[in-house]
Structure formats: structure tokens, C-alpha cells
Amino acid sequence: MPSMEAENSNISRAEEIKLLANAAFKAHKYSQAIALYSQAIELNSQNAVYWANRSFAHAKLEEYGSAIQDASKAIEVDPKYSKGYYRRGAAYLAMGKLKEALKDFQQVKKICPNDPDAAKKLKECEKAVMKLKFEEAIAVPESQRRSVADSIDFHSIDVEPQYSGARLEGDVITLDFVKKVMDDFKNQKCLHKRYAFQIVLQTRELLRALPSLVDINIPDGKHFTVCGDVHGQYYDLLNIFELNGLPSEDNPYLFNGDFVDRGSFSVEVILTLFAFKCMSPSAIYLARGNHESKSMNKIYGFEGEVRSKLSEIFVELFAEVFCWLPLAHVINEKVFVVHGGLFSVDGVKLSDIRAIDRFCEPPEEGLMCEVLWSDPQPHPGRGPSKRGVGLSFGGDVTKKFLQENNLDLVVRSHEVKDEGFEIEHDGKLITVFSAPNYCDQMGNKGAFIRFEAPDMKPNVVTFAAVPHPDVKPMAYANNFLRLFS
């Protein structure tokens, strides 16, 4: 057994390390903070504060599964430590698990009966759970649901003479129109609902015709650009086009999911990308991310933004169109591109992905869930996901999947990286993330990848964030979630 002196020395050293971890956290260096809190925990695992603080740092990196585990450990160490329940409740909330969150906030109120902040948050959580129950009660079963698109005739919507924004004669979306739309958006002007309906409905028709896995062929001597998450950062999207040119037949792009949420210009991002898709379907390819889903959009801002800038019917329309987004792309039979990652089982073939019936909200398990949610890990094998959804997979899993499908490379997005990208798994997997200074606080670069045929070697270009109008990230998010972030 360690002596009392050694134990006291460990306890005081752990406190010193905790202060360093707190400083890293304040500087938005969350991975560093996690490493330091972990050192403190190794020295003294019976301090609930360390577990709760590490839980908060995990939550900042959207590793909600790990945040819940650490908060649960804080509660185990000290069942009366209110912050443990608070951190776990906030992580459940971020995952859309409102009923579990409610139980934890009820516990916070029980421990701190006179805390007005605890009372306010519990009340908000109760309201959200009641709303959820009401929505579940009135929901129409999937089998009886009619497409909202069937009830919209954009041709019958008049454009008022005083409307000064982008106009279109006829039904063909032109480059001039898209440029005018982008310019109007840049100056924070709105697009007329008639044209917004036209763009979204025409995109719906194009996406419906596609398989769940789309093959892309790049002729020799031509190039192709893959972008990662944009997350409603419209001014950074404009900067990508400034650096790398507008999408066209000769300058095609793939945007690899998570176009919306968190950033407060998500409507501008999605309408711009969809407009390019309508203008020239082979100039831009779009993949579904985990944030192209109702549950995420309800929590992280897109739903509120659509209501504010467009209307309620667009909330339903976008939710439907997102279900038609393909799940994966293969470029020149060599490069496999998905938003999240690989699978919990070996032997998955491209034909299995192509066969996924994708027209639904993402399930909590199975191939579709894993494509959208999984992350690579540095060690071999598979492990639980830090996010609490999907899994973590090692380099051996990547290597085997590539070999079995005669592919060279996996490109995925889904995770913030300091440099905007990271090469892992012996060069067989690249993460690309295109939202620099994510949420106005992470300080990361953005990146995109250019491939040239026939060799298809990835050439990564990184870029810094550009200024945007003073609208904070999550400005349209569920008020309830903002209370906890």
C-alpha cells in the first residue's frame, strides 16, 4: 500500500495538474485539457470534480458518449455532487435524449433545491419533454405520410414587384442567378420563397434518382475537390469558392455532409449548394452527414433558422430532401468517401452500401448509422464510440475494407481537426473538415482535398477562417440547449 505521505503528494500533484487542465480548457484546447484531467485522475481517482471537468471537455469535442461515462463516474465517486448530474444531463440533451436528461436535472434540483438556475433549467427540460410527447402523440405513421412536396406549387407563387433580390425567368437555374443569390446572401438579403421552393424541389428530384452509393468518374487530366463539414459557415464556404473556383463541369466538388447546424448561416449554405446542384448536377455532389437529420436540426439550430428565414413548411421539406441524400461516393473506383466512417462488422461490400434503403431518419445502429457516425481510432480493432453513437475503428479495419473492395483510400469528415485535416491508418484514411474556427471558438484551420486523375493522389489545401457578420453560432438553436452550452 502507498504511504500516507505518497498519497498526500499525489493529491496535491493532482490539484496542480487540474489547474493546468482548467487553463487549457479556458484556452479552448479541449484535447489537451482531457489529457491533463486524465493525469489528475490517475493520481487521484476519488475526486468527482476531475471526472466532471473531463466530462465537460469531452462534451466540447462533441464526444457525448465519453462525457456521459465520465459524469457517471463523478456521480459514483460522490452521489451528492450536483455537477455530475448536470454534466450528464447536458450530454444526454446534446444527443437528443431528453427523457434521460430530465431525470438528471430533477436530481440537480433535489440536491440544490434553492438554486434558481437549477430550477430554471429543470423547467425548460420539462417543457421540452412535454413538447416531445405531444409531437410523438400527433405524429402520422411513416406508412401513411404523404410527401410535403406534393402540396407545393412554386409556379403559383407571385414575386412582388418590390422584391429586389435574385430573379429567374423560367425553370432553368442559371449560373448568373446562382451568383446573384450568393451575392444577396453575402449581404444578408433573403431569397424569395418562390425561388427557395424551386431550388429545394428541383434538388429533391435529382437526389431521388440517385443510388445510396454514387460512383464518380474523373477523366484523366481532370481534377476533383472534396470538402468536409461546413456547418452553416457561409462566409467560409464563399472563401472556398474564392480559393478553388466555383463548382462547374470542369471544377466539380463533393461536399461530404454536415452542411447545416451550429453555424447561423445554414439556410444560405444549403440553398447555395442545392442551387449549384440544380444548375449542373455533375458540378457538385452532396453526401448526407449525421446533421442532415430531424433530431440534430431540432437541437443545433437549422430548424429554428429555417422557421425564421423561410417558413414552417420548409422545415418539413428540408427534412424530406435530406433523406434522399446519398450516403457514400466512390471516385474512380479507388477513393471511398463517407461522412463518418466504417463498420462494426467485416465483409461489408460496396454493393451492401448501394443497397441501403436510405429514405428515413438515421437509425441508431446498422450500416447507415455507422456510415454517418463512426470515427477512426489509433489502435487496431474496434471500440465503443466517444460520441455514444456508431463506433471507433482501427487501421486494420480500414486496411481490410479497402482490400476487400479493391480501393486505395478512405476520405471522411465528421471531426474537427486543428489543421483542417488528419492522415491516419498508415496513410489509408484522411479526415477533412472545412469549417475553420468551428463555432467561432475552436481556432482550427479548414481544409479541402484536390484529386487529379489518373493518379488520384490527395493534395490537401488548408485555409483560415474569414470574418462574418455578427451573428453568433447557435443563434437559432433550441433556447433550451443554449442554456447548457
XYZ file of N, CA, C and O in Angstrom, residues 225-353:
516
model
N -12.569 18.041 -56.264
C -12.345 18.566 -54.907
C -13.349 17.980 -53.923
O -14.548 17.965 -54.191
N -12.834 17.513 -52.779
C -13.697 17.010 -51.698
C -13.603 17.965 -50.512
O -12.499 18.265 -50.029
N -14.762 18.432 -50.043
C -14.842 19.297 -48.854
C -15.517 18.531 -47.722
O -16.389 17.697 -47.955
N -15.135 18.860 -46.500
C -15.762 18.259 -45.325
C -16.891 19.132 -44.783
O -17.475 19.941 -45.504
N -17.148 18.999 -43.499
C -18.239 19.721 -42.839
C -18.107 21.233 -43.073
O -17.015 21.791 -42.961
N -19.238 21.873 -43.349
C -19.281 23.335 -43.494
C -20.068 23.962 -42.334
O -19.788 25.069 -41.893
N -21.052 23.237 -41.833
C -21.797 23.631 -40.628
C -22.272 25.085 -40.618
O -22.012 25.840 -39.685
N -22.938 25.479 -41.693
C -23.587 26.790 -41.682
C -22.635 27.966 -41.682
O -23.039 29.101 -41.404
N -21.342 27.738 -41.996
C -20.373 28.842 -42.029
C -20.278 29.375 -43.462
O -19.326 29.109 -44.197
N -21.283 30.152 -43.841
C -21.458 30.561 -45.233
C -20.272 31.357 -45.777
O -19.851 31.166 -46.907
N -19.717 32.227 -44.945
C -18.646 33.103 -45.436
C -17.362 32.306 -45.669
O -16.564 32.644 -46.538
N -17.203 31.208 -44.924
C -16.076 30.311 -45.183
C -16.322 29.475 -46.444
O -15.369 29.152 -47.165
N -17.580 29.150 -46.720
C -17.911 28.473 -47.985
C -17.564 29.381 -49.171
O -16.955 28.931 -50.149
N -17.930 30.659 -49.075
C -17.577 31.607 -50.145
C -16.059 31.670 -50.334
O -15.563 31.773 -51.452
N -15.335 31.577 -49.215
C -13.870 31.618 -49.296
C -13.311 30.373 -50.001
O -12.340 30.468 -50.760
N -13.929 29.220 -49.785
C -13.509 28.002 -50.504
C -13.645 28.237 -52.014
O -12.744 27.923 -52.795
N -14.784 28.820 -52.409
C -15.004 29.082 -53.840
C -14.034 30.145 -54.371
O -13.622 30.103 -55.530
N -13.686 31.076 -53.505
C -12.699 32.111 -53.878
C -11.329 31.464 -54.132
O -10.632 31.780 -55.091
N -10.950 30.537 -53.254
C -9.639 29.884 -53.344
C -9.571 28.849 -54.461
O -8.523 28.648 -55.068
N -10.691 28.170 -54.701
C -10.649 26.971 -55.544
C -11.592 27.036 -56.745
O -11.689 26.076 -57.511
N -12.291 28.171 -56.918
C -13.196 28.313 -58.065
C -14.600 27.809 -57.769
O -14.803 26.979 -56.883
N -15.578 28.327 -58.513
C -16.975 27.897 -58.344
C -17.163 26.489 -58.908
O -16.448 26.077 -59.822
N -18.141 25.743 -58.370
C -18.438 24.421 -58.937
C -18.861 24.541 -60.406
O -19.635 25.428 -60.768
N -18.322 23.657 -61.237
C -18.694 23.607 -62.657
C -18.342 22.216 -63.172
O -17.708 21.423 -62.466
N -18.723 21.935 -64.403
C -18.382 20.633 -65.010
C -16.868 20.398 -64.975
O -16.412 19.272 -64.805
N -16.092 21.480 -65.161
C -14.625 21.345 -65.175
C -13.996 21.524 -63.801
O -12.778 21.384 -63.656
N -14.808 21.887 -62.804
C -14.287 22.101 -61.449
C -15.269 21.489 -60.438
O -15.842 22.178 -59.612
N -15.459 20.150 -60.518
C -16.506 19.535 -59.702
C -16.099 19.383 -58.232
O -14.918 19.258 -57.900
N -17.100 19.380 -57.360
C -16.921 19.245 -55.910
C -17.791 18.112 -55.372
O -18.870 17.837 -55.909
N -17.327 17.557 -54.259
C -18.183 16.742 -53.391
C -18.161 17.384 -52.010
O -17.081 17.590 -51.427
N -19.332 17.742 -51.498
C -19.453 18.214 -50.115
C -19.954 17.044 -49.286
O -21.031 16.501 -49.526
N -19.144 16.686 -48.273
C -19.287 15.391 -47.611
C -20.124 15.446 -46.329
O -19.738 14.896 -45.302
N -21.268 16.149 -46.397
C -22.212 16.120 -45.272
C -21.978 17.191 -44.230
O -20.957 17.879 -44.206
N -22.959 17.336 -43.326
C -22.963 18.374 -42.290
C -22.820 19.769 -42.893
O -21.920 20.545 -42.553
N -23.747 20.070 -43.803
C -23.808 21.401 -44.416
C -24.386 22.407 -43.427
O -24.125 23.602 -43.533
N -25.222 21.920 -42.510
C -26.053 22.796 -41.671
C -25.785 22.542 -40.189
O -25.067 21.636 -39.812
N -26.437 23.381 -39.354
C -26.384 23.314 -37.878
C -25.135 24.000 -37.336
O -24.088 24.042 -37.975
N -25.285 24.487 -36.112
C -24.259 25.209 -35.363
C -23.973 26.588 -35.946
O -24.246 27.575 -35.312
N -23.425 26.669 -37.154
C -23.254 27.979 -37.782
C -24.618 28.574 -38.125
O -25.543 27.851 -38.489
N -24.722 29.900 -38.039
C -26.035 30.551 -38.162
C -26.351 31.071 -39.570
O -27.226 31.917 -39.737
N -25.623 30.521 -40.559
C -25.922 30.853 -41.959
C -26.167 29.556 -42.737
O -25.757 29.407 -43.879
N -26.858 28.624 -42.064
C -27.089 27.299 -42.650
C -28.050 27.349 -43.826
O -27.896 26.604 -44.789
N -29.054 28.235 -43.762
C -30.006 28.369 -44.874
C -29.263 28.838 -46.122
O -29.475 28.317 -47.229
N -28.363 29.805 -45.943
C -27.590 30.318 -47.073
C -26.688 29.219 -47.661
O -26.568 29.082 -48.886
N -26.064 28.436 -46.781
C -25.190 27.352 -47.252
C -25.988 26.333 -48.055
O -25.622 25.980 -49.184
N -27.093 25.846 -47.493
C -27.810 24.738 -48.139
C -28.459 25.197 -49.450
O -28.450 24.467 -50.440
N -29.004 26.410 -49.473
C -29.622 26.878 -50.723
C -28.564 27.116 -51.810
O -28.814 26.867 -52.992
N -27.384 27.570 -51.419
C -26.308 27.760 -52.405
C -25.864 26.413 -52.983
O -25.744 26.251 -54.206
N -25.612 25.439 -52.106
C -25.174 24.118 -52.589
C -26.255 23.467 -53.461
O -25.969 22.910 -54.526
N -27.506 23.556 -53.007
C -28.614 22.982 -53.788
C -28.773 23.707 -55.134
O -29.070 23.082 -56.154
N -28.569 25.024 -55.144
C -28.703 25.787 -56.394
C -27.654 25.332 -57.409
O -27.953 25.171 -58.596
N -26.418 25.102 -56.939
C -25.391 24.588 -57.846
C -25.763 23.192 -58.358
O -25.521 22.870 -59.518
N -26.357 22.387 -57.488
C -26.777 21.035 -57.901
C -27.815 21.130 -59.024
O -27.754 20.376 -60.006
N -28.748 22.053 -58.876
C -29.779 22.243 -59.913
C -29.170 22.778 -61.207
O -29.556 22.371 -62.301
N -28.238 23.709 -61.060
C -27.618 24.336 -62.228
C -26.859 23.304 -63.062
O -26.933 23.284 -64.285
N -26.115 22.419 -62.360
C -25.278 21.444 -63.070
C -25.041 20.245 -62.156
O -24.135 20.267 -61.320
N -25.865 19.198 -62.291
C -25.793 18.068 -61.353
C -24.414 17.432 -61.231
O -24.043 16.953 -60.159
N -23.610 17.458 -62.308
C -22.280 16.829 -62.200
C -21.204 17.826 -61.764
O -20.024 17.481 -61.682
N -21.599 19.058 -61.463
C -20.636 20.048 -60.937
C -20.498 19.913 -59.426
O -19.513 20.362 -58.838
N -21.493 19.303 -58.791
C -21.464 19.213 -57.328
C -22.196 17.956 -56.876
O -23.283 17.642 -57.352
N -21.539 17.227 -55.989
C -22.124 16.025 -55.392
C -22.302 16.304 -53.906
O -21.468 16.984 -53.291
N -23.363 15.782 -53.322
C -23.693 16.066 -51.923
C -23.945 14.753 -51.193
O -24.696 13.898 -51.679
N -23.305 14.583 -50.044
C -23.494 13.375 -49.237
C -24.189 13.740 -47.929
O -24.059 14.864 -47.435
N -24.895 12.803 -47.379
C -25.560 13.047 -46.104
C -24.561 12.947 -44.952
O -23.683 12.089 -44.940
N -24.705 13.859 -43.996
C -23.954 13.778 -42.744
C -24.918 13.470 -41.606
O -26.134 13.463 -41.797
N -24.384 13.246 -40.418
C -25.274 12.962 -39.283
C -26.142 14.170 -38.925
O -27.185 14.012 -38.278
N -25.734 15.375 -39.369
C -26.550 16.564 -39.069
C -27.642 16.823 -40.102
O -28.429 17.756 -39.933
N -27.704 16.017 -41.149
C -28.845 16.138 -42.067
C -29.945 15.213 -41.548
O -30.290 14.201 -42.143
N -30.450 15.562 -40.376
C -31.484 14.739 -39.734
C -32.344 15.599 -38.817
O -31.874 16.612 -38.289
N -33.578 15.185 -38.642
C -34.529 15.972 -37.825
C -34.034 16.153 -36.402
O -34.133 17.239 -35.832
N -33.537 15.064 -35.793
C -33.171 15.154 -34.373
C -32.049 16.167 -34.155
O -32.090 16.954 -33.203
N -31.060 16.185 -35.046
C -29.956 17.151 -34.925
C -30.437 18.572 -35.243
O -30.104 19.526 -34.549
N -31.225 18.708 -36.311
C -31.695 20.044 -36.739
C -32.585 20.696 -35.693
O -32.624 21.925 -35.574
N -33.291 19.882 -34.943
C -34.167 20.400 -33.882
C -33.330 21.026 -32.771
O -33.689 22.034 -32.183
N -32.169 20.413 -32.510
C -31.353 20.836 -31.371
C -30.337 21.920 -31.753
O -30.146 22.891 -31.030
N -29.686 21.773 -32.917
C -28.478 22.561 -33.200
C -28.687 23.752 -34.128
O -27.725 24.300 -34.646
N -29.931 24.151 -34.357
C -30.138 25.471 -34.957
C -30.786 25.525 -36.320
O -31.421 26.520 -36.653
N -30.630 24.470 -37.160
C -31.129 24.591 -38.531
C -32.646 24.756 -38.559
O -33.170 25.603 -39.283
N -33.343 23.976 -37.757
C -34.810 24.059 -37.761
C -35.282 25.462 -37.382
O -36.146 26.049 -38.040
N -34.698 26.019 -36.333
C -35.070 27.376 -35.910
C -34.720 28.422 -36.958
O -35.485 29.373 -37.192
N -33.585 28.232 -37.619
C -33.152 29.184 -38.650
C -34.101 29.134 -39.854
O -34.453 30.176 -40.428
N -34.498 27.909 -40.247
C -35.420 27.764 -41.386
C -36.752 28.437 -41.062
O -37.321 29.149 -41.896
N -37.249 28.234 -39.853
C -38.508 28.897 -39.447
C -38.373 30.414 -39.517
O -39.291 31.108 -39.938
N -37.230 30.916 -39.090
C -37.023 32.363 -39.028
C -36.847 32.970 -40.420
O -37.403 34.030 -40.719
N -36.081 32.303 -41.305
C -35.733 32.902 -42.603
C -36.688 32.478 -43.721
O -36.804 33.184 -44.720
N -37.334 31.322 -43.559
C -38.239 30.831 -44.611
C -39.633 30.627 -44.024
O -40.365 31.575 -43.875
N -39.981 29.378 -43.656
C -41.291 29.142 -43.027
C -41.368 27.703 -42.540
O -40.490 26.882 -42.834
N -42.419 27.406 -41.824
C -42.611 26.077 -41.224
C -42.590 24.959 -42.270
O -42.009 23.899 -42.053
N -43.213 25.202 -43.403
C -43.310 24.134 -44.414
C -41.923 23.746 -44.938
O -41.679 22.585 -45.295
N -40.984 24.696 -44.943
C -39.616 24.384 -45.370
C -38.929 23.439 -44.385
O -38.048 22.670 -44.780
N -39.308 23.509 -43.097
C -38.729 22.582 -42.105
C -39.019 21.149 -42.532
O -38.121 20.293 -42.582
N -40.264 20.895 -42.874
C -40.663 19.550 -43.330
C -39.999 19.199 -44.655
O -39.581 18.066 -44.879
N -39.940 20.174 -45.548
C -39.401 19.916 -46.891
C -37.918 19.554 -46.828
O -37.478 18.573 -47.444
N -37.129 20.329 -46.062
C -35.705 20.000 -45.930
C -35.531 18.625 -45.289
O -34.673 17.845 -45.712
N -36.333 18.325 -44.266
C -36.218 17.018 -43.596
C -36.421 15.891 -44.602
O -35.710 14.879 -44.574
N -37.382 16.081 -45.512
C -37.629 15.050 -46.519
C -36.485 14.967 -47.525
O -35.996 13.872 -47.852
N -36.026 16.110 -48.002
C -34.969 16.113 -49.022
C -33.661 15.534 -48.452
O -32.937 14.811 -49.141
N -33.381 15.815 -47.181
C -32.174 15.250 -46.558
C -32.188 13.721 -46.589
O -31.139 13.081 -46.671
N -33.379 13.143 -46.516
C -33.477 11.673 -46.550
C -33.086 11.102 -47.912
O -32.785 9.909 -48.018
N -33.107 11.933 -48.951
C -32.733 11.466 -50.290
C -31.248 11.646 -50.585
O -30.759 11.202 -51.626
N -30.510 12.308 -49.694
C -29.065 12.490 -49.935
C -28.361 11.133 -49.945
O -28.595 10.302 -49.056
N -27.477 10.889 -50.926
C -26.701 9.638 -50.916
C -25.833 9.528 -49.663
O -25.508 10.539 -49.022
N -25.435 8.297 -49.345
C -24.670 8.035 -48.124
C -23.170 7.896 -48.380
O -22.379 8.001 -47.443
N -22.787 7.616 -49.623
C -21.369 7.371 -49.910
C -21.085 7.635 -51.383
O -21.997 7.578 -52.218
N -19.825 7.914 -51.666
C -19.376 8.107 -53.049
C -18.071 7.340 -53.256
O -17.265 7.224 -52.320
N -17.865 6.842 -54.458
C -16.586 6.222 -54.833
C -16.072 6.958 -56.064
O -16.771 7.059 -57.075
N -14.843 7.494 -55.948
C -14.259 8.271 -57.047
C -13.264 7.381 -57.803
O -12.329 6.838 -57.201
N -13.505 7.248 -59.099
C -12.612 6.478 -59.984
C -12.284 5.083 -59.440
O -11.159 4.594 -59.582
N -13.271 4.485 -58.801
C -13.153 3.111 -58.279
C -12.019 2.948 -57.275
O -11.591 1.830 -56.976
N -11.513 4.068 -56.729
C -10.339 3.995 -55.852
C -10.532 4.678 -54.496
O -9.966 4.252 -53.502
N -11.278 5.774 -54.493
C -11.395 6.589 -53.269
C -12.828 6.483 -52.739
O -13.785 6.851 -53.432
N -12.952 5.973 -51.510
C -14.249 5.783 -50.862
C -14.494 6.978 -49.935
O -13.668 7.262 -49.051
N -15.602 7.678 -50.142
C -15.877 8.905 -49.373
C -17.203 8.764 -48.627
O -18.247 8.531 -49.244
N -17.126 8.877 -47.299
C -18.335 8.874 -46.458
C -18.183 9.944 -45.394
O -17.066 10.370 -45.089
N -19.294 10.335 -44.783
C -19.221 11.380 -43.767
C -18.508 10.890 -42.506
O -17.591 11.533 -41.999
N -18.952 9.735 -41.985
C -18.434 9.264 -40.702
C -17.316 8.252 -40.856
O -16.148 8.572 -40.699
N -17.685 7.010 -41.151
C -16.623 6.013 -41.250
C -17.104 4.627 -41.579
O -18.127 4.453 -42.247
N -16.344 3.641 -41.064
C -16.553 2.248 -41.446
C -17.424 1.507 -40.429
O -18.088 2.128 -39.611
N -17.367 0.175 -40.455
C -18.478 -0.626 -39.945
C -18.099 -1.520 -38.763
O -16.934 -1.841 -38.556
N -19.126 -1.970 -38.046
C -18.927 -2.815 -36.861
C -18.686 -4.267 -37.244
O -18.359 -5.085 -36.394
N -18.879 -4.609 -38.516
C -18.641 -5.983 -38.976
C -17.699 -5.958 -40.178
O -17.663 -4.987 -40.934
N -16.932 -7.028 -40.333
C -16.090 -7.178 -41.523
C -16.952 -7.636 -42.694
O -18.075 -8.101 -42.517
N -16.376 -7.528 -43.885
C -17.029 -8.124 -45.048
C -18.066 -7.245 -45.726
O -18.775 -7.709 -46.614
N -18.171 -5.952 -45.313
C -19.148 -5.068 -45.962
C -18.651 -4.712 -47.365
O -17.521 -4.250 -47.543
N -19.480 -4.976 -48.342
C -19.138 -4.704 -49.740
C -19.817 -3.403 -50.194
O -20.838 -2.986 -49.623
N -19.260 -2.812 -51.241
C -19.870 -1.595 -51.793
C -21.321 -1.869 -52.200
O -22.181 -0.992 -52.056
N -21.584 -3.075 -52.675
C -22.961 -3.412 -53.079
C -23.917 -3.380 -51.889
O -25.099 -3.053 -52.034
N -23.410 -3.667 -50.662
C -24.259 -3.596 -49.457
C -24.647 -2.150 -49.163
O -25.764 -1.858 -48.743
N -23.690 -1.238 -49.393
C -23.962 0.188 -49.137
C -24.925 0.720 -50.202
O -25.864 1.456 -49.893
